[in-house]
XYZ file of C-alpha atoms in Angstrom:
110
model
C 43.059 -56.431 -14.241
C 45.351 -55.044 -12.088
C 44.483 -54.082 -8.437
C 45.094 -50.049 -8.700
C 42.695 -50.320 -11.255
C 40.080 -52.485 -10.241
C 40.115 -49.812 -7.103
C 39.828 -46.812 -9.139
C 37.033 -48.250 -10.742
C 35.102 -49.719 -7.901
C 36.096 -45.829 -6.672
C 34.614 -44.811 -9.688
C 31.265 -46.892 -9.559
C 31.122 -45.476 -5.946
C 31.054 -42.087 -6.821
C 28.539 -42.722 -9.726
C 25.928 -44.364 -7.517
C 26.884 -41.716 -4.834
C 25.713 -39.091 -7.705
C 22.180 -41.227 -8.696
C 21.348 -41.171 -4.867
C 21.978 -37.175 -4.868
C 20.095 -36.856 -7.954
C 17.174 -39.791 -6.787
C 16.812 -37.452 -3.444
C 16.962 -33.763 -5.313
C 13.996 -35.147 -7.358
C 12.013 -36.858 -4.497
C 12.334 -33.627 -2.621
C 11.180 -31.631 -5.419
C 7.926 -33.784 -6.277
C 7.489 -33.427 -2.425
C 7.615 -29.562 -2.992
C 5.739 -30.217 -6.161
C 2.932 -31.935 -4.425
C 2.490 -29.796 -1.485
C 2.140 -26.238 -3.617
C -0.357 -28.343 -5.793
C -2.114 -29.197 -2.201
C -2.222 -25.981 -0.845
C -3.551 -24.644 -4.633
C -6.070 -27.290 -4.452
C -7.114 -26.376 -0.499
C -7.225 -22.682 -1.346
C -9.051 -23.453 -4.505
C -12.191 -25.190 -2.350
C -11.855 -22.332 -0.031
C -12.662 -20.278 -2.446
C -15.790 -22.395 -3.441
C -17.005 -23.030 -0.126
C -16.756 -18.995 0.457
C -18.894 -18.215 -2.709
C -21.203 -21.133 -1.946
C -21.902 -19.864 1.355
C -22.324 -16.650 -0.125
C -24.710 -17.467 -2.552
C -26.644 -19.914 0.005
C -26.925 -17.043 2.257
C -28.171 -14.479 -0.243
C -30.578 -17.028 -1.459
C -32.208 -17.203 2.508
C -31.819 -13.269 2.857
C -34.647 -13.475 -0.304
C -36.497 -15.887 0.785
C -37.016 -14.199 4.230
C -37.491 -10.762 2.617
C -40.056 -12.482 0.074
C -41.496 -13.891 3.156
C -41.767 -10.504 5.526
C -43.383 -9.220 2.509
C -45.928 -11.397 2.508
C -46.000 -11.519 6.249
C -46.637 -7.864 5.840
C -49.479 -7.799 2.546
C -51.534 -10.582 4.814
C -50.662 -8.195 8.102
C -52.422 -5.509 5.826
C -55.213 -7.212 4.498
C -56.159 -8.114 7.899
C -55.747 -4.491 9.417
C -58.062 -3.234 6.564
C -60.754 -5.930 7.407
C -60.356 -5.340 10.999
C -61.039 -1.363 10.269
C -64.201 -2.211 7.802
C -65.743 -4.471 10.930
C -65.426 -1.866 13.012
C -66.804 0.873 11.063
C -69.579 -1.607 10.414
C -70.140 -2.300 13.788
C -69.910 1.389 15.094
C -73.012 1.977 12.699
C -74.393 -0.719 14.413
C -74.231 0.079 17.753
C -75.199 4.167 17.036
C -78.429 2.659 15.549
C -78.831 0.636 18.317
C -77.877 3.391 20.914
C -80.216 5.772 19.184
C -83.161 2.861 19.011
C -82.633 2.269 22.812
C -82.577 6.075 23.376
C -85.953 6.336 21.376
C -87.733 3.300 23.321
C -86.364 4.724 26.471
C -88.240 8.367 25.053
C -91.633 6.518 24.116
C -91.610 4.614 27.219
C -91.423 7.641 29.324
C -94.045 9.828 26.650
């Protein structure tokens, strides 16, 4: 094969692996690209998730702590009401006893 030739095809071979290493780095860069929007989908994605599961965790405690100030509140109740009875019971109590003492303290004088 003549030299010229040989040349212009070595030229040619050049210029063809020249074009594969264009082509090899357009579609590295792209499954970079690729790859990093599928990241970021993926990160905002479990965002997201973490942001409703927080949500729902913290809805779930703001029940349980009404559920418990209700109760907090029935047994507060309950209490005050038993509290009131003792001391209507014990205000009978001590008028009988004032008015017993008052009528000893009348015979004792009579």
């Amino acid at each position: 094969m003549p030299r010229p030739e040989v040349l212009d095809r070595i030229k040619e071979a050049e210029d063809d692996a020249d074009e594969i290493v264009e082509e090899a780095r357009r579609e590295k860069e792209e499954r970079i690209a690729e790859a990093r929007e599928e990241a970021t989908e993926i990160r905002e994605q479990a965002e997201q998730e973490a942001d409703e599961l927080e949500a729902e965790r913290l809805e779930a405690a703001r029940e349980e702590i009404e559920q418990e100030k209700a109760e907090i509140l029935e047994e507060g109740e309950e209490e005050r009401e038993a509290l009131i009875e003792e001391a209507e019971n014990n205000i009978e109590e001590a008028v009988e006893y004032a008015v017993d003492q008052f009528e000893e303290a009348v015979h004792a004088q009579a």
